[in-house]
CSV table of C-alpha atoms in Angstrom, one decimal:
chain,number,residue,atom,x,y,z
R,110,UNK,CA,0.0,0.0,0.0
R,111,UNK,CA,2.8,2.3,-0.5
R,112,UNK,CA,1.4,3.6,-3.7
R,113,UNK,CA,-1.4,5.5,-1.6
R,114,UNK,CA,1.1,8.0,-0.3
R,115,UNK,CA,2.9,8.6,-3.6
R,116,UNK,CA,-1.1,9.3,-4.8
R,117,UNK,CA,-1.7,11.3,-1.7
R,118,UNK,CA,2.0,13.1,-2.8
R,119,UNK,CA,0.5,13.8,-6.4
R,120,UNK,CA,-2.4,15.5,-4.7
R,121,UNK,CA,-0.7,17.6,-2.5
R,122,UNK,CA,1.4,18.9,-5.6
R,123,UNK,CA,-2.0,19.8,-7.2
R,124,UNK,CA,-3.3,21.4,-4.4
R,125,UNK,CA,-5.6,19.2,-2.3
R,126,UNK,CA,-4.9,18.5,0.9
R,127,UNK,CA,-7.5,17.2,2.1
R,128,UNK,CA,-7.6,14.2,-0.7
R,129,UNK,CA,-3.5,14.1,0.4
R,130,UNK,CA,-4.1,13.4,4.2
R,131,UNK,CA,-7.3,10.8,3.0
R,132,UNK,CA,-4.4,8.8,1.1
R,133,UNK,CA,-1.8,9.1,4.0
R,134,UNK,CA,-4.2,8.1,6.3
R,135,UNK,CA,-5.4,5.5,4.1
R,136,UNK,CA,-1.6,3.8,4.2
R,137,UNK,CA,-1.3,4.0,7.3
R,138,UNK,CA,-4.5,1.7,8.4
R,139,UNK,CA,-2.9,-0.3,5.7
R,140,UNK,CA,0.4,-0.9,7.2
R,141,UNK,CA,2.6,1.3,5.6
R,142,UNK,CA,5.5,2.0,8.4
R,143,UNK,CA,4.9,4.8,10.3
R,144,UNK,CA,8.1,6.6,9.4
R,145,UNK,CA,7.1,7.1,6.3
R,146,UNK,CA,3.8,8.2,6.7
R,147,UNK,CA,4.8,10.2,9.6
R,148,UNK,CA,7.0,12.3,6.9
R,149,UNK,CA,4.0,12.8,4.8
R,150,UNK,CA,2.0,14.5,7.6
R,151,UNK,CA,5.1,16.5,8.3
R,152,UNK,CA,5.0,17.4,4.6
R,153,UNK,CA,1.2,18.2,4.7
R,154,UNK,CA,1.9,20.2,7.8
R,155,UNK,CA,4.9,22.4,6.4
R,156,UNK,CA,2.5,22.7,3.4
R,157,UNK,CA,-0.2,24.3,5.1
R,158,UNK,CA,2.6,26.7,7.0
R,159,UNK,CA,4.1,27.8,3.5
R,160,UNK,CA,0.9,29.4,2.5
R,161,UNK,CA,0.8,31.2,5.5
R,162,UNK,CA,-2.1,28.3,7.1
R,163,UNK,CA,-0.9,28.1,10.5
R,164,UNK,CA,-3.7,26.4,12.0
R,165,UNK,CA,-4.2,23.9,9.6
R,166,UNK,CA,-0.2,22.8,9.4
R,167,UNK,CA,-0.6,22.8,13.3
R,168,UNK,CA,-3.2,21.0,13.3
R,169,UNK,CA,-2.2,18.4,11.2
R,170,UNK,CA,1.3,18.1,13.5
R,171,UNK,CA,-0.5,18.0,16.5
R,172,UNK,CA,-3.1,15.2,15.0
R,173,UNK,CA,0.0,13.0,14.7
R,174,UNK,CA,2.8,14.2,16.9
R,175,UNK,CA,2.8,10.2,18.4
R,176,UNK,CA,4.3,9.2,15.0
R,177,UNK,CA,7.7,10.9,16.0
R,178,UNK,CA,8.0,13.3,18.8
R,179,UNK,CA,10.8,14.8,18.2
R,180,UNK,CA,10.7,15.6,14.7
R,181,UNK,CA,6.9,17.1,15.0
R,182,UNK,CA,8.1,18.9,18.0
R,183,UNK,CA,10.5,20.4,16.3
R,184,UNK,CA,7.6,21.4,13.5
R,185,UNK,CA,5.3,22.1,16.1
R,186,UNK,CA,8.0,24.9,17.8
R,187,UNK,CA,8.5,26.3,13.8
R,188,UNK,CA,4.7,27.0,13.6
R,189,UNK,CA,4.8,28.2,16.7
């Protein structure tokens, strides 16, 4: 099921997040490893912050911080 986060990575490039986090999630109740989804909520989050959607991107960070503390700490004090 690792092709549902290179879809949900073709979404985001076209600009829809919300169809992007329905793939990621989708993987991830799949079985992909949670590293590698982790990184695409990162991504999603950091995408959101970019276009100046600091809710959102904290949102999503906060939503899935238990994936890998430190790094969505480290996100999470960015938004901040």
């Amino acid at each position: 099921y690792f092709y549902k986060l290179k879809i949900g990575d073709l979404e985001l490039r076209r600009g829809r997040p919300e169809q992007a986090l329905r793939y990621y999630q989708e993987a991830a109740e799949r079985g992909v490893a949670k590293e590698l989804v982790g990184d695409r909520y990162r991504f999603l989050a950091e995408w959101y912050v970019k276009r100046g959607e600091l809710e959102q991107g904290y949102q999503v960070a906060m939503a899935h911080r238990e994936l890998d503390p430190l790094l969505f700490d480290a996100l999470l004090d960015r938004i901040s």
